[in-house]
Short mmCIF file of C-alpha atoms in Angstrom, two decimals:
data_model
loop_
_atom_site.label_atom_id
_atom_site.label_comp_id
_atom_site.label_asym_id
_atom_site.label_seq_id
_atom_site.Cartn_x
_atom_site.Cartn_y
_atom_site.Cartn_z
CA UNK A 1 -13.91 33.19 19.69
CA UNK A 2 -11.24 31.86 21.55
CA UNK A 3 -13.43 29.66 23.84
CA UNK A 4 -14.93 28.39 20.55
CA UNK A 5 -11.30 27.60 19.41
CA UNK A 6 -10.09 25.73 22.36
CA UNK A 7 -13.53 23.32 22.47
CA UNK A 8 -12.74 22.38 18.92
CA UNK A 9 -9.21 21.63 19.86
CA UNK A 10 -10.38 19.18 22.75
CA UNK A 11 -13.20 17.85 20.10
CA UNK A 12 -9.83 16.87 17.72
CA UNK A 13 -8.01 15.59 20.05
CA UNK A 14 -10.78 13.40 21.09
CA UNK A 15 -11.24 12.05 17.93
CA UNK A 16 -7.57 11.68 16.96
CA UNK A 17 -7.78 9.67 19.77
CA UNK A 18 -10.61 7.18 18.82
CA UNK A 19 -8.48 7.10 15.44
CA UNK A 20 -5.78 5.12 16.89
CA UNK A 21 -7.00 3.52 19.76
CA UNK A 22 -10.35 1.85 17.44
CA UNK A 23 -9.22 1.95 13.40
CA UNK A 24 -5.05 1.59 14.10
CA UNK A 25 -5.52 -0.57 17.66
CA UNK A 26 -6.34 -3.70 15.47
CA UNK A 27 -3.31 -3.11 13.20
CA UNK A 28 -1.29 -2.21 16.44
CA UNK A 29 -2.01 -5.05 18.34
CA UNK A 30 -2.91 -7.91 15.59
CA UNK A 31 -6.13 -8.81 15.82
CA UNK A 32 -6.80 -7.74 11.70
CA UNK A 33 -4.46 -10.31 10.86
CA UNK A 34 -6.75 -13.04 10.17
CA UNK A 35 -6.05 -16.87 10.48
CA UNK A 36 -4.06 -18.52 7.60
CA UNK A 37 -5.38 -21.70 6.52
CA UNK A 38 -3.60 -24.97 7.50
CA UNK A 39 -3.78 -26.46 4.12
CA UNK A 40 -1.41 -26.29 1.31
CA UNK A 41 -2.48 -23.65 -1.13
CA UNK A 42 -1.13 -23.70 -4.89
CA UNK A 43 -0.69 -20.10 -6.67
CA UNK A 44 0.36 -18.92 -9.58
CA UNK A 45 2.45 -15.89 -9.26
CA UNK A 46 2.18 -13.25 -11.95
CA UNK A 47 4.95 -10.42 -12.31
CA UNK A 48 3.82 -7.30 -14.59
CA UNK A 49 7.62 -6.58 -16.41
CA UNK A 50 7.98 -3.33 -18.61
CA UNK A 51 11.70 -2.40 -19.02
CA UNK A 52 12.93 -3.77 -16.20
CA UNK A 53 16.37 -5.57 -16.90
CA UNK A 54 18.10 -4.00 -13.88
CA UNK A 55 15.92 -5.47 -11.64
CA UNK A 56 15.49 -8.99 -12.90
CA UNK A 57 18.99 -10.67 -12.61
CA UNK A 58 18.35 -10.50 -8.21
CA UNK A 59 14.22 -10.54 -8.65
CA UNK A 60 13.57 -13.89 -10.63
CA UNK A 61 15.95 -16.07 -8.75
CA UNK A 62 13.92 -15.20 -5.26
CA UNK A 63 11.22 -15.66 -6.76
CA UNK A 64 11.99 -19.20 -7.68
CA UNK A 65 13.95 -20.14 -4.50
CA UNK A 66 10.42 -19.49 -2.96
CA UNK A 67 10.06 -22.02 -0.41
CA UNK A 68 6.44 -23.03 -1.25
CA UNK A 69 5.38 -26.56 -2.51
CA UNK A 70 3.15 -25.79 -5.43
CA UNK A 71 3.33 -22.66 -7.62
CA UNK A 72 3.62 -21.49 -11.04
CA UNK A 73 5.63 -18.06 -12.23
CA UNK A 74 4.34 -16.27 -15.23
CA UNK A 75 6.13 -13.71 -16.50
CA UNK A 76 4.61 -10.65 -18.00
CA UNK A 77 6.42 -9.20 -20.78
CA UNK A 78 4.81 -5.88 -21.98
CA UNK A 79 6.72 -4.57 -25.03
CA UNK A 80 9.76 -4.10 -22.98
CA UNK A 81 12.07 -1.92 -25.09
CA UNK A 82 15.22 -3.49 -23.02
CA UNK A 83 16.39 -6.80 -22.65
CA UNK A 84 13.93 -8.28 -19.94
CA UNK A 85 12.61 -10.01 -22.95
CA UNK A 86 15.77 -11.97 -23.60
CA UNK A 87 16.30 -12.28 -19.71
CA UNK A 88 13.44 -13.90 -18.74
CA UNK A 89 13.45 -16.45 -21.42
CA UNK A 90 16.80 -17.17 -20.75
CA UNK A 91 15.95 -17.91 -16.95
CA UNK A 92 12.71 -19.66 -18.18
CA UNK A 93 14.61 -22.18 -20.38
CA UNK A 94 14.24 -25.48 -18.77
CA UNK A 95 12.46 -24.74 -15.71
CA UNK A 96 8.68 -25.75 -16.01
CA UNK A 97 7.70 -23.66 -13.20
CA UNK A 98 7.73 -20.59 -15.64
CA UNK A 99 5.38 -19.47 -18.11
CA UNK A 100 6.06 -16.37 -20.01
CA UNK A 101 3.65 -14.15 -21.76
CA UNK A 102 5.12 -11.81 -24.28
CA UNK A 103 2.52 -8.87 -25.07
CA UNK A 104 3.15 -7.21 -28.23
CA UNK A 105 1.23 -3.62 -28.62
CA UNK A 106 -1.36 -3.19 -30.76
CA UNK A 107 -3.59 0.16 -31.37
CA UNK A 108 -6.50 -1.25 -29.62
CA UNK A 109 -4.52 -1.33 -26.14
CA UNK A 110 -1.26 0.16 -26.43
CA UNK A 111 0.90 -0.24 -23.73
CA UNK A 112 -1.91 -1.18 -21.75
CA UNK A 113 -1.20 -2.37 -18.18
CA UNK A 114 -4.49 -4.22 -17.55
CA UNK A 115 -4.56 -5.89 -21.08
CA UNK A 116 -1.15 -7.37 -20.01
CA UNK A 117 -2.21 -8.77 -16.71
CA UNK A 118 -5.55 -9.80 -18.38
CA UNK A 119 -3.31 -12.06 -21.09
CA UNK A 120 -1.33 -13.39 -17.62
CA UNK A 121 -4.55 -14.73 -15.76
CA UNK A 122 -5.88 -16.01 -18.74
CA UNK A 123 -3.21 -18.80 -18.77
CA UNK A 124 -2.34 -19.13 -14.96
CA UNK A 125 -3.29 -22.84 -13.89
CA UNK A 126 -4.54 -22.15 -10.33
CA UNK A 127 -7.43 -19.86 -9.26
CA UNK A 128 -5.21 -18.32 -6.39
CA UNK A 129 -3.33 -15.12 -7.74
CA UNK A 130 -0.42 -13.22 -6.50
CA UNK A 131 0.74 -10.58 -8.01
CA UNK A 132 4.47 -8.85 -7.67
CA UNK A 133 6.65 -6.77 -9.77
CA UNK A 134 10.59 -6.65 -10.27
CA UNK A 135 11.24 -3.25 -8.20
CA UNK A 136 10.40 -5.24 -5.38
CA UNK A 137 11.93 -8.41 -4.09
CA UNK A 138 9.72 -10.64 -1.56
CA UNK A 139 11.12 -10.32 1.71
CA UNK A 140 12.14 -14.11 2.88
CA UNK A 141 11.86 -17.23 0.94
CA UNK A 142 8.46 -17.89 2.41
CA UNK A 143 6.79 -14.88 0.85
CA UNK A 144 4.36 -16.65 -1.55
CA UNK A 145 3.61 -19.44 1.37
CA UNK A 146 2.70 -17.00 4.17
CA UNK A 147 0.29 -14.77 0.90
CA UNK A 148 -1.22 -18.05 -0.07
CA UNK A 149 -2.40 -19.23 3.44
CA UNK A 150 -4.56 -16.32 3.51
CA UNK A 151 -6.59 -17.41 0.98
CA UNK A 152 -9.76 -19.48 1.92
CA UNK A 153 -13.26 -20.51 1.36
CA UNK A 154 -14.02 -16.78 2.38
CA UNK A 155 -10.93 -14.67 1.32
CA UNK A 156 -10.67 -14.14 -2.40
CA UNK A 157 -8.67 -10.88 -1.97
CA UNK A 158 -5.28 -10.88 -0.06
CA UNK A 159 -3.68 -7.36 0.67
CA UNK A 160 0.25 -7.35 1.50
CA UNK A 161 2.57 -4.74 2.63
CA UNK A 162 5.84 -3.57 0.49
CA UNK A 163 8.47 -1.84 2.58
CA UNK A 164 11.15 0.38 1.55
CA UNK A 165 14.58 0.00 2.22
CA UNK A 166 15.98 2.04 4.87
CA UNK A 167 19.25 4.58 4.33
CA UNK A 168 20.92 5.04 7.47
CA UNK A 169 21.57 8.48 8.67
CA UNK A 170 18.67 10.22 5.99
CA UNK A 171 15.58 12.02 6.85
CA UNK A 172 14.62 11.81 3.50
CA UNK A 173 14.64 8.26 3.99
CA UNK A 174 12.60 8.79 6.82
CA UNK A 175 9.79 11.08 5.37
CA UNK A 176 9.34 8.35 2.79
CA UNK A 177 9.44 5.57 4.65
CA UNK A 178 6.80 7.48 7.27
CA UNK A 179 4.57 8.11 4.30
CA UNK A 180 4.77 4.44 3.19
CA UNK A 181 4.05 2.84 6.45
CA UNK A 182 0.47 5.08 7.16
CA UNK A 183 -0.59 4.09 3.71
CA UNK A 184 -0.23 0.67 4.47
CA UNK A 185 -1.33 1.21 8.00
CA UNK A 186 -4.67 3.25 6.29
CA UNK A 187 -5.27 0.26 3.54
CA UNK A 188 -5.12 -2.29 6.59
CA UNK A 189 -7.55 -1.13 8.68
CA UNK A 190 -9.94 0.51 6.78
CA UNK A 191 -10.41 -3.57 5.11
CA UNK A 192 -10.80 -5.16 8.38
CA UNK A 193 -13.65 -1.68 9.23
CA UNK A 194 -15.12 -1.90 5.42
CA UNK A 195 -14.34 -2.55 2.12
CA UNK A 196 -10.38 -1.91 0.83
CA UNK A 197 -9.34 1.17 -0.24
CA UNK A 198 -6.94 0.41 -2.78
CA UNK A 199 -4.54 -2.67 -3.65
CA UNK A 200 -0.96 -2.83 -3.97
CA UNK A 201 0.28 -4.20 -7.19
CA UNK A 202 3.72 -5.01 -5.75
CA UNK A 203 2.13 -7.20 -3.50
CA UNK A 204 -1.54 -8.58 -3.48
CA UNK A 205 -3.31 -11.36 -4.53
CA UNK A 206 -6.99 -12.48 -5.94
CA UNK A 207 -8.99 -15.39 -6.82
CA UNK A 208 -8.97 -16.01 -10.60
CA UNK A 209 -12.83 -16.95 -10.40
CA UNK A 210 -13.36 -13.68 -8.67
CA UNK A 211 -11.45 -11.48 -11.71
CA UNK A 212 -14.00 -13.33 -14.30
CA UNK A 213 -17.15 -12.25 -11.65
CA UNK A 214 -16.75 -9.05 -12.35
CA UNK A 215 -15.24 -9.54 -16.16
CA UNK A 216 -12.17 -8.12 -15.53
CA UNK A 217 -10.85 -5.37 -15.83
CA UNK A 218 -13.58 -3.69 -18.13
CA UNK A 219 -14.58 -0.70 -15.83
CA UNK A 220 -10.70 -0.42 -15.36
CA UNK A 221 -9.26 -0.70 -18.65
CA UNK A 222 -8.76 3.15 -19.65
CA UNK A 223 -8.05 4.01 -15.66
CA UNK A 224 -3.95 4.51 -14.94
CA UNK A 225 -3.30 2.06 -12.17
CA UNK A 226 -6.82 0.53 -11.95
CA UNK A 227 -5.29 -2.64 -11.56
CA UNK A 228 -4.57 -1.99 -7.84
CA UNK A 229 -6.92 1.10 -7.07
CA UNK A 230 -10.30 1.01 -8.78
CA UNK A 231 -10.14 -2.47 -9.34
CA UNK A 232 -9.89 -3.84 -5.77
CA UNK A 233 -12.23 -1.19 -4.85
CA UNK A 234 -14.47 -3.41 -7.34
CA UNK A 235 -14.20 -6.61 -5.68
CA UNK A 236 -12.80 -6.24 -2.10
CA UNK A 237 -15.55 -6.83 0.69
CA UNK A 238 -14.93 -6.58 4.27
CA UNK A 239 -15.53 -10.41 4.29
CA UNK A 240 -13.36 -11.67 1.00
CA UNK A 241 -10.32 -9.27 2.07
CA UNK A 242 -7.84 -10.51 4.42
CA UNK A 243 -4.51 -9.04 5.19
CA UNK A 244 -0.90 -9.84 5.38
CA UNK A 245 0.87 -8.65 7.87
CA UNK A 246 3.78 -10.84 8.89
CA UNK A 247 7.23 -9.39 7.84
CA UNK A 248 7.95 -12.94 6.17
CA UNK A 249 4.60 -11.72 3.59
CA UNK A 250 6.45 -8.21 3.01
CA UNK A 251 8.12 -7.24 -0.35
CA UNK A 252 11.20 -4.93 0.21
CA UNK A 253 11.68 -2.27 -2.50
CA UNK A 254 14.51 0.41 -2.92
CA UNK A 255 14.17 3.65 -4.89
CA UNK A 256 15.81 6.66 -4.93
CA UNK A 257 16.38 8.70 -1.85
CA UNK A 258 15.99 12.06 -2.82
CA UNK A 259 13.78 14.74 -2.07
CA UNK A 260 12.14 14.78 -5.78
CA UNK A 261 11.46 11.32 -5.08
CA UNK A 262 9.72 11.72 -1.91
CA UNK A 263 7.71 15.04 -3.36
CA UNK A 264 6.39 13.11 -6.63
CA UNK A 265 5.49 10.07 -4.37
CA UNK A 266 3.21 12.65 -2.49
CA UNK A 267 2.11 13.91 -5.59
CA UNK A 268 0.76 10.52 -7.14
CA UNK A 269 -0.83 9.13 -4.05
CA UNK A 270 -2.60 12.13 -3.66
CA UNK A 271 -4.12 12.10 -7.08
CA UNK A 272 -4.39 8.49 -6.74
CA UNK A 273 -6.82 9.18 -3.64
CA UNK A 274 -8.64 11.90 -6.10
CA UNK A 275 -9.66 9.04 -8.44
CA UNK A 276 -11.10 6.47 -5.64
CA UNK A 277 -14.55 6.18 -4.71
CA UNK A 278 -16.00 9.53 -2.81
CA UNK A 279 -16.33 7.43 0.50
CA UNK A 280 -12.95 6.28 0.54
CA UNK A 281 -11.63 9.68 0.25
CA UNK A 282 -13.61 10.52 2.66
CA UNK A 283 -12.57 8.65 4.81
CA UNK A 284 -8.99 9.15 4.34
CA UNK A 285 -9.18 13.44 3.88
CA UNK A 286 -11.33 13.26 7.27
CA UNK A 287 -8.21 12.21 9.14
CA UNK A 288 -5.75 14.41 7.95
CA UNK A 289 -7.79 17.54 8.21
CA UNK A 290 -8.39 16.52 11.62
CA UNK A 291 -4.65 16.24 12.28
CA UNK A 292 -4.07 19.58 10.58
CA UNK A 293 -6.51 20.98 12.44
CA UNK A 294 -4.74 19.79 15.84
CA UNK A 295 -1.61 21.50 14.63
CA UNK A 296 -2.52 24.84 13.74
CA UNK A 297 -5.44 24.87 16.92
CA UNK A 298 -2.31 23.95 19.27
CA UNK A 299 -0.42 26.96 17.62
CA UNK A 300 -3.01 29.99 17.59
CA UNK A 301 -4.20 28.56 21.44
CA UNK A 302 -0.33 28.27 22.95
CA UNK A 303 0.64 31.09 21.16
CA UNK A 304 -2.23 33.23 23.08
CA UNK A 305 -1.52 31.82 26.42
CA UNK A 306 -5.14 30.64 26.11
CA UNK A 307 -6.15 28.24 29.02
CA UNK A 308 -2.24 27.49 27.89
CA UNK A 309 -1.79 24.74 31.09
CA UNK A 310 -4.79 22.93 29.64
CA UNK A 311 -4.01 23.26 25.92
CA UNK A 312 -0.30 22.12 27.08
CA UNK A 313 -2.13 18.94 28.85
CA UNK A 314 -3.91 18.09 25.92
CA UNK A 315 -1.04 18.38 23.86
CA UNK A 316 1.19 16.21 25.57
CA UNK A 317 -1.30 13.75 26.17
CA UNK A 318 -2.77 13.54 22.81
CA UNK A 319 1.09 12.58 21.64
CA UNK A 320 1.57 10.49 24.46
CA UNK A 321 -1.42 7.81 23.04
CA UNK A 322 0.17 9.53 19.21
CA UNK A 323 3.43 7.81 20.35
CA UNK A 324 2.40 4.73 22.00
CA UNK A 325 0.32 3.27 18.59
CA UNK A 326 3.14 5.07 16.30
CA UNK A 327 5.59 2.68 18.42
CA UNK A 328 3.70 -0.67 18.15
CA UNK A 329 2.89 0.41 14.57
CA UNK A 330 6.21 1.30 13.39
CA UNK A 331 7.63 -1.99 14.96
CA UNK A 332 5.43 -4.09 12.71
CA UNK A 333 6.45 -2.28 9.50
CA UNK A 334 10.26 -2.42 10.27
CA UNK A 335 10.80 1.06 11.28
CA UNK A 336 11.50 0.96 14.59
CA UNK A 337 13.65 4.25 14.42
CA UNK A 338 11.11 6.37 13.17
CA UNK A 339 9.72 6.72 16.79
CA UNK A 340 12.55 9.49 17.57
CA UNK A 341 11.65 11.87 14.84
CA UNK A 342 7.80 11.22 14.58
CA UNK A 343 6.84 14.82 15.53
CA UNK A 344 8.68 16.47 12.78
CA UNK A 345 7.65 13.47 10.32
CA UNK A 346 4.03 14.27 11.24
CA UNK A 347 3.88 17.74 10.72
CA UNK A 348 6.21 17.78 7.31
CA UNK A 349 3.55 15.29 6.00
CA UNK A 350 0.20 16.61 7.26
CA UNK A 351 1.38 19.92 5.90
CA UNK A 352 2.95 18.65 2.43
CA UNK A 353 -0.11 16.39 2.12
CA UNK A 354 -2.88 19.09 2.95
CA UNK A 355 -0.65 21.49 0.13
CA UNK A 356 -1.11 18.70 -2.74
CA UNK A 357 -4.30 17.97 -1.45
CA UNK A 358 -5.63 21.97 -2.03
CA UNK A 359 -3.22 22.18 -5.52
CA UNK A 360 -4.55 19.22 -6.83
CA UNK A 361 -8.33 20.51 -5.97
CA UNK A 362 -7.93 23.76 -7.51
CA UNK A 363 -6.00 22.97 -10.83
CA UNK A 364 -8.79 19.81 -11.22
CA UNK A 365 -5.43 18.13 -12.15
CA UNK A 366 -6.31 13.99 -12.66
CA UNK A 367 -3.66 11.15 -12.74
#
């Protein structure tokens, strides 16, 4: 049994191995971040806004100090029970750059995420789309410039990255920023291998021509969050996505650094992954039971003192390639100091991830 055990160890590690060295090597090392085009590219910039007055006094003047010759802003109101109403048409008055689009609920879609964005592209002026919300600022002035010089002849669908904050001195900070980083990391490189896996409506962007191909968001309408799962699952091709993966095409978000936070974040993204397409999660639950797997094999064989020079071998060298990717990987997503506590940040999340994973399938539970 034990001889059994250890070959499937060396079999994961082996594979772990190909994981990061094929699917994370062209994150790691650039070559998935396709050309941008020369050309000046005009966008209009749409910004989903429900109840979100805290965040709009810093958000909308970045957005318009956007260093970027030809764009539009329209500005999303749905049925904001706050005063982003009043502060967005106060910011809007006099400035032709903005458009606003107040959506009023009605029974037919009430407080309906997708009807709102629908009402947004309806009346943006250019067929390039970027999409942002008020939670996250971009993070330089030439955010929308380096997202719109992704889009060409052949790219309809532009996937960006948004970061969170760091807190010095927290490992809750950590966890979550850990978590954040392999999603994007995941959503990168399974585009450049395939199709996308998911969006991310905080910072993304589609051809307008492209929404009205596939009529919208008609399969999506009743889905939570199909706007940047299900739907970019809809129309993202391995050869119409590109991605965005220069820190200047980041958006920077901060939320609350607590452990609830961090647990519920878990929670969603799991469920999130319940709702994609089977291959995706696939795809996605392949990897992390393989990485479980390498955990609890390493335990039962080292805590035998089975072939335990060998196992130790393995070990150390499957985290010495673990450690060179993480290292590249973490330096391109502006976490540099998550290199010193990767080990515990793998295991915490592997195992929290594999619990919601088994909860979530047992309770049929559905976002």
């Amino acid at each position: 049994m034990l001889t059994i055990l250890f070959y499937i160890f060396i079999a994961v590690i082996f594979i772990q191995i190909l994981h990061y060295t094929i699917l994370y090597g062209n994150i790691a090392f650039g070559s998935s971040n396709s050309q941008k085009s020369s050309e000046i590219i005009p966008v209009s910039i749409l910004v989903y806004i429900k109840d979100q007055e805290n965040n709009l006094p810093a958000f909308l003047p970045a957005l318009l100090n956007q260093e970027h010759p030809k764009f539009e802003i329209i500005l999303i109101n749905n049925a904001s029970e706050d005063n982003s109403l009043e502060i967005i048409e106060s910011f809007a008055t006099g400035n032709p750059k903005i458009k606003i689009v107040n959506v009023i609920n009605n029974e037919a879609f009430w407080g309906n995420k997708k009807y709102a964005l629908t009402l947004g592209i309806k009346v943006a002026s250019f067929n390039q789309l970027l999409f942002i919300e008020p939670d996250a600022l971009p993070s330089s002035p030439f955010w929308a410039l380096e997202m719109s010089q992704k889009f060409s002849s052949s790219k309809g669908v532009i996937l960006g990255h948004t970061q969170i904050r760091k807190t010095p001195k927290s490992f809750i900070s950590q966890l979550l920023r850990y978590q954040n980083t392999f999603k994007s990391t995941d959503l990168f490189a399974w585009s450049h291998f395939g199709k996308p896996i998911h969006g991310n409506a905080r910072n993304q962007g589609y051809k307008k021509d492209l929404f009205y191909k596939v009529n919208g968001f008609i399969r999506e309408m009743k889905i939570p969050y199909g706007d940047e799962y299900a739907f970019i699952e809809e129309i993202g091709t391995k050869k119409n996505t590109a991605e965005a993966i220069s820190a200047n095409s980041f958006t920077v978000m901060d939320i609350p650094n607590t452990f609830s936070t961090w647990k519920e974040i878990l929670k969603t993204n799991n469920l999130l992954l319940k709702s994609s397409k089977i291959g995706h999660r696939i795809k996605i639950r392949f990897f992390n039971f393989i990485q479980l797997s390498f955990f609890i094999l390493s335990a039962v064989l080292l805590s035998l003192i089975y072939q335990w020079k060998v196992v130790l071998a393995l070990f150390l060298f499957r985290y010495l390639i673990v450690y060179f990717y993480n290292n590249k990987l973490f330096k391109i997503f502006n976490n540099k100091d998550l290199i010193w506590t990767l080990p515990f940040l793998e295991i915490i999340h592997i195992f929290t991830v594999s619990y919601y994973s088994l909860i979530h399938f047992i309770s049929r539970k559905k976002i």
